[in-house]
Short mmCIF file of C-alpha atoms and ligand atoms in Angstrom, two decimals:
data_model
loop_
_atom_site.label_atom_id
_atom_site.label_comp_id
_atom_site.label_asym_id
_atom_site.label_seq_id
_atom_site.Cartn_x
_atom_site.Cartn_y
_atom_site.Cartn_z
CA MET A 537 16.14 -8.89 0.91
CA ARG A 538 12.45 -8.44 0.27
CA LYS A 539 10.87 -6.27 2.96
CA LYS A 540 7.76 -7.62 4.71
CA ILE A 541 5.21 -4.99 5.61
CA ALA A 542 1.96 -4.63 7.52
CA ALA A 543 0.33 -1.43 6.29
CA GLY A 544 -2.86 0.12 7.63
CA ASN A 545 -5.03 2.41 5.54
CA TRP A 546 -7.30 4.42 7.79
CA LYS A 547 -9.11 6.02 4.84
CA MET A 548 -11.47 8.85 5.92
CA HIS A 549 -11.88 7.60 9.48
CA THR A 550 -10.97 9.01 12.90
CA ASN A 551 -10.79 12.58 14.09
CA LEU A 552 -7.41 13.95 15.15
CA ARG A 553 -7.71 12.91 18.80
CA GLU A 554 -8.78 9.39 17.83
CA GLY A 555 -6.04 9.15 15.23
CA ILE A 556 -3.29 10.09 17.67
CA ALA A 557 -4.71 7.65 20.21
CA LEU A 558 -4.84 4.84 17.63
CA ALA A 559 -1.24 5.42 16.52
CA SER A 560 -0.09 5.50 20.14
CA GLU A 561 -2.01 2.30 20.97
CA ILE A 562 -0.37 0.50 18.07
CA ASP A 563 3.03 1.65 19.30
CA LYS A 564 2.27 0.55 22.87
CA LYS A 565 1.34 -2.93 21.70
CA LEU A 566 4.52 -3.17 19.64
CA GLN A 567 6.57 -2.08 22.65
CA LYS A 568 4.84 -4.49 25.01
CA SER A 569 5.10 -7.52 22.72
CA PRO A 570 7.74 -6.72 20.10
CA ILE A 571 7.53 -8.37 16.72
CA ASN A 572 10.41 -9.00 14.31
CA PRO A 573 12.12 -5.58 13.87
CA GLU A 574 12.62 -6.32 10.16
CA ILE A 575 8.89 -6.11 9.53
CA GLY A 576 7.75 -2.70 8.36
CA ILE A 577 4.81 -1.18 10.20
CA VAL A 578 3.03 1.42 8.11
CA ILE A 579 0.01 3.60 8.83
CA ALA A 580 -1.62 5.69 6.10
CA VAL A 581 -3.51 8.38 7.99
CA PRO A 582 -5.80 11.25 6.90
CA SER A 583 -3.93 14.37 5.76
CA THR A 584 -5.22 16.45 8.66
CA HIS A 585 -3.49 14.08 11.09
CA LEU A 586 -0.09 13.79 9.46
CA ALA A 587 1.87 16.45 11.36
CA SER A 588 0.49 15.50 14.77
CA VAL A 589 0.76 11.75 14.24
CA ALA A 590 4.34 12.34 13.03
CA GLN A 591 5.14 13.77 16.45
CA ALA A 592 3.28 11.04 18.30
CA ILE A 593 5.25 8.27 16.54
CA ASP A 594 8.50 10.15 16.12
CA THR A 595 10.66 7.77 18.12
CA THR A 596 8.81 4.59 17.17
CA ARG A 597 9.27 2.05 14.37
CA ILE A 598 6.02 3.09 12.68
CA CYS A 599 6.32 4.53 9.18
CA LEU A 600 4.08 7.54 8.56
CA THR A 601 2.29 7.32 5.23
CA ALA A 602 -0.08 9.64 3.36
CA GLN A 603 -3.12 8.45 1.42
CA ASN A 604 -2.74 10.83 -1.50
CA VAL A 605 -0.53 13.51 -3.04
CA ALA A 606 -0.82 16.18 -5.73
CA TYR A 607 0.62 15.34 -9.13
CA GLU A 608 1.96 18.87 -9.57
CA THR A 609 4.92 20.18 -7.60
CA LYS A 610 3.43 23.48 -6.39
CA GLY A 611 1.31 26.42 -7.43
CA ALA A 612 -2.32 27.41 -7.86
CA TYR A 613 -3.94 24.04 -7.08
CA THR A 614 -6.41 24.89 -4.35
CA GLY A 615 -6.93 22.08 -1.89
CA GLU A 616 -4.01 19.98 -3.04
CA ILE A 617 -1.07 18.85 -0.92
CA SER A 618 2.32 18.52 -2.57
CA ALA A 619 4.88 15.78 -2.06
CA ALA A 620 7.30 18.34 -0.61
CA MET A 621 4.66 19.39 1.93
CA LEU A 622 4.15 15.77 2.95
CA LYS A 623 7.87 15.26 3.24
CA SER A 624 8.20 18.38 5.38
CA VAL A 625 5.93 16.98 8.10
CA GLY A 626 7.68 13.62 8.28
CA VAL A 627 5.83 11.48 5.75
CA LYS A 628 7.90 8.55 4.48
CA ALA A 629 5.55 6.93 1.97
CA VAL A 630 2.38 7.64 -0.01
CA LEU A 631 -0.44 5.37 -1.20
CA ILE A 632 -0.93 5.80 -4.93
CA GLY A 633 -3.80 4.56 -7.06
CA HIS A 634 -6.02 3.06 -4.39
CA SER A 635 -9.12 1.70 -6.15
CA GLU A 636 -11.27 4.28 -4.34
CA ARG A 637 -9.19 7.08 -5.84
CA ARG A 638 -9.32 5.49 -9.27
CA ALA A 639 -13.09 4.97 -9.08
CA TYR A 640 -14.32 8.12 -7.31
CA PHE A 641 -11.68 10.68 -8.23
CA GLY A 642 -10.95 9.69 -11.80
CA GLU A 643 -7.28 8.92 -11.30
CA THR A 644 -5.84 7.59 -14.54
CA ASP A 645 -2.61 5.66 -15.08
CA GLU A 646 -1.04 8.87 -16.37
CA ILE A 647 -1.95 10.76 -13.20
CA LEU A 648 -0.64 7.90 -11.07
CA THR A 649 2.71 7.95 -12.84
CA LYS A 650 3.00 11.68 -12.17
CA LYS A 651 2.13 11.21 -8.52
CA ILE A 652 4.70 8.45 -8.11
CA THR A 653 7.28 10.70 -9.78
CA ARG A 654 6.56 13.47 -7.25
CA VAL A 655 6.85 11.00 -4.38
CA ILE A 656 10.18 9.61 -5.58
CA GLU A 657 11.57 13.09 -6.27
CA ASN A 658 10.98 13.81 -2.61
CA ASP A 659 12.74 10.68 -1.37
CA MET A 660 9.61 8.94 -0.21
CA LYS A 661 8.30 5.49 -1.15
CA ALA A 662 5.22 4.96 -3.27
CA ILE A 663 2.79 2.16 -2.42
CA PHE A 664 1.18 1.55 -5.79
CA CYS A 665 -2.22 -0.16 -5.67
CA CYS A 666 -3.66 -2.25 -8.48
CA GLY A 667 -6.42 -4.80 -8.81
CA GLU A 668 -9.40 -5.89 -10.84
CA VAL A 669 -13.13 -5.47 -10.25
CA LEU A 670 -15.40 -8.50 -9.93
CA GLU A 671 -16.67 -8.34 -13.53
CA ASP A 672 -13.08 -8.58 -14.76
CA ARG A 673 -12.40 -11.62 -12.61
CA ASN A 674 -15.64 -13.30 -13.62
CA ALA A 675 -14.74 -12.66 -17.26
CA LYS A 676 -11.27 -14.13 -16.56
CA ASN A 677 -9.79 -10.81 -17.58
CA HIS A 678 -8.09 -10.10 -14.25
CA PHE A 679 -4.55 -10.86 -15.36
CA ASN A 680 -4.89 -8.52 -18.35
CA ILE A 681 -6.28 -5.72 -16.21
CA VAL A 682 -3.55 -5.93 -13.59
CA GLU A 683 -0.82 -6.29 -16.20
CA ASN A 684 -2.00 -3.12 -17.93
CA GLN A 685 -2.25 -1.21 -14.64
CA VAL A 686 1.32 -2.16 -13.75
CA LYS A 687 2.71 -1.56 -17.23
CA ASN A 688 0.94 1.76 -17.79
CA ALA A 689 1.83 3.30 -14.45
CA LEU A 690 5.24 1.80 -13.71
CA PHE A 691 7.09 0.86 -16.87
CA GLY A 692 8.37 4.40 -17.47
CA PHE A 693 10.50 4.30 -14.32
CA SER A 694 14.22 3.57 -14.27
CA ASN A 695 15.69 0.50 -12.59
CA ASP A 696 16.73 2.78 -9.75
CA ASP A 697 13.35 4.36 -9.22
CA ILE A 698 11.29 1.19 -9.51
CA GLN A 699 13.03 0.02 -6.34
CA LYS A 700 11.38 2.88 -4.46
CA ILE A 701 7.96 1.46 -5.27
CA ILE A 702 5.98 -1.14 -3.34
CA ILE A 703 3.09 -2.81 -5.14
CA ALA A 704 -0.18 -3.60 -3.37
CA TYR A 705 -2.45 -6.04 -5.18
CA GLU A 706 -5.98 -5.28 -4.04
CA PRO A 707 -8.78 -7.07 -5.86
CA VAL A 708 -11.55 -4.48 -5.71
CA TRP A 709 -14.18 -7.14 -4.98
CA ALA A 710 -12.35 -7.96 -1.74
CA ILE A 711 -11.96 -4.40 -0.42
CA GLY A 712 -14.25 -3.67 2.51
CA THR A 713 -16.52 -6.57 1.55
CA GLY A 714 -15.41 -9.22 4.02
CA VAL A 715 -14.65 -11.45 1.02
CA THR A 716 -10.95 -12.24 0.89
CA ALA A 717 -9.12 -13.66 -2.09
CA THR A 718 -8.09 -17.21 -1.27
CA SER A 719 -4.42 -17.57 -0.50
CA ALA A 720 -4.08 -19.44 -3.80
CA GLN A 721 -5.70 -16.58 -5.74
CA ALA A 722 -3.45 -14.06 -3.99
CA GLN A 723 -0.32 -16.14 -4.61
CA GLU A 724 -1.22 -16.66 -8.27
CA MET A 725 -1.63 -12.94 -8.92
CA HIS A 726 1.42 -11.93 -6.87
CA ALA A 727 3.62 -14.38 -8.78
CA PHE A 728 2.18 -12.99 -12.02
CA ILE A 729 2.95 -9.40 -10.98
CA ARG A 730 6.47 -10.37 -9.96
CA LYS A 731 6.96 -11.93 -13.39
CA ILE A 732 5.79 -8.73 -15.11
CA VAL A 733 8.32 -6.78 -13.03
CA GLU A 734 11.02 -9.32 -13.82
CA ASN A 735 10.41 -9.19 -17.57
CA LYS A 736 10.89 -5.43 -17.58
CA PHE A 737 13.35 -4.72 -14.76
CA GLY A 738 15.18 -8.02 -14.26
CA LYS A 739 15.15 -10.88 -11.79
CA ASP A 740 16.99 -9.16 -8.93
CA ILE A 741 14.64 -6.21 -8.81
CA ALA A 742 11.59 -8.46 -9.07
CA GLU A 743 12.82 -10.76 -6.32
CA ASN A 744 13.42 -7.80 -4.02
CA MET A 745 10.14 -6.05 -4.72
CA THR A 746 7.62 -6.02 -1.90
CA ILE A 747 4.16 -7.01 -3.10
CA LEU A 748 1.38 -6.60 -0.54
CA TYR A 749 -2.07 -8.12 -0.62
CA GLY A 750 -5.09 -6.00 0.30
CA GLY A 751 -8.74 -6.93 0.60
CA SER A 752 -10.44 -7.86 3.88
CA VAL A 753 -7.23 -8.92 5.61
CA LYS A 754 -8.13 -9.82 9.21
CA PRO A 755 -6.29 -11.39 12.14
CA ASP A 756 -7.75 -14.80 11.28
CA ASN A 757 -6.68 -14.90 7.62
CA ALA A 758 -3.42 -12.91 7.69
CA LYS A 759 -1.15 -15.81 8.59
CA GLU A 760 -2.22 -17.97 5.68
CA LEU A 761 -2.06 -15.09 3.20
CA PHE A 762 1.36 -13.95 4.41
CA SER A 763 2.76 -17.47 4.24
CA GLN A 764 2.44 -17.48 0.45
CA THR A 765 5.79 -17.25 -1.33
CA ASP A 766 5.02 -14.04 -3.18
CA VAL A 767 2.83 -12.30 -0.60
CA ASP A 768 5.05 -9.95 1.38
CA GLY A 769 2.43 -8.59 3.74
CA GLY A 770 -0.83 -6.72 3.67
CA LEU A 771 -2.49 -3.40 3.04
CA VAL A 772 -5.26 -3.41 5.59
CA GLY A 773 -8.30 -1.15 5.66
CA GLY A 774 -11.06 -1.88 8.19
CA ALA A 775 -8.99 -4.03 10.54
CA SER A 776 -6.30 -1.35 10.82
CA LEU A 777 -8.73 0.88 12.74
CA ASP A 778 -8.57 -1.51 15.68
CA SER A 779 -5.14 -1.47 17.31
CA GLU A 780 -5.43 -5.05 18.59
CA ASP A 781 -6.49 -6.42 15.19
CA PHE A 782 -3.76 -4.47 13.41
CA TYR A 783 -1.17 -5.64 15.91
CA LYS A 784 -2.29 -9.25 15.45
CA ILE A 785 -2.04 -8.90 11.67
CA ALA A 786 1.45 -7.42 12.01
CA ALA A 787 2.38 -10.34 14.24
CA SER A 788 1.18 -12.87 11.65
CA PHE A 789 4.40 -13.19 9.63
C1 LIG B 2199 -8.00 -1.05 1.68
O1 LIG B 2199 -8.57 -0.06 2.07
O2 LIG B 2199 -7.00 -0.94 0.97
C2 LIG B 2199 -8.52 -2.35 2.08
C3 LIG B 2199 -7.93 -3.43 1.64
O3 LIG B 2199 -9.62 -2.37 2.91
P1 LIG B 2199 -10.21 -3.63 3.73
O4 LIG B 2199 -9.06 -4.27 4.44
O5 LIG B 2199 -11.21 -3.05 4.66
O6 LIG B 2199 -10.81 -4.56 2.73
#
C-alpha cells in the first residue's frame, strides 16, 4: 500500500526553544483531533534541533527527519554530519536534493546518489526532491529535466533499495512563491514520474512508491492536490512553521 505523508520542511527557521514548542504543538493537535493513523507525519528540522526534538516527540507518531547529510561515512570533513550520527539521535529520514541545496550548495546528481546511499546504509528513508525551474517549464522542457534528475540520482539503486526512497516533486517556481502548481499539473508530473519508476523497477514498486508534491502547499489547496491519483501527500515549507496550518494540511487527505 502506498503511504500517504504530510511532511514539513522547517528549513533554517526557529531556534531550539521554538522548534521544540512547534513539534510539541503539532503533537498536541494530533492528539486532540486524531487523523488517520496510516498517514505519515514528518518534520524535517534544523540539525541543531534533532536530538532535543527527538526526545520531545519520542512517544508520538511524528517521524523525525533531517534536512541534509554528509555523503562520506566519517572522517576529516569539518562541519559535516554523517548518516550514522543522524541515526544515533533518532532520525528516521533525510531530505535529499532539495532545490535550495542543488542551487546554493552545488549538489550534483552524483552527490545526491552518494547521500541516498549513506541514508539507506543506515536504515533510514531518503526523501528525494526533484523539480524544474520556471525557464524549463516555459520552454516545455520540464519532463526532460525531471526525468534526468530521477534517472541520474536513482537508477543505480537495486529494487530493494529503491523502496526506501520517497520522491518529492517540487517545481522550483512554486517553492516559497505562493504560486502552486495546479492539481492537473501536479498529477501530470506525478504520473510521469511513476511511469519512469515503473519502466525501470516494475509496476509493483512504482505503484507502491510515495510521491509527494511540494510548492506552496497551504491548508486551502492541500485537499485538491492530495485528491489527485498520483499525489500521495505534500512536502510543505512555509506552512509547516505554523502548527495549525500544518495540522490542517495533514488532515486534508
Ligand atoms: C519546500 O521548502 O520544500 C517548500 C515546498 O516550500 P513552500 O511550501 O514554502 O513552497
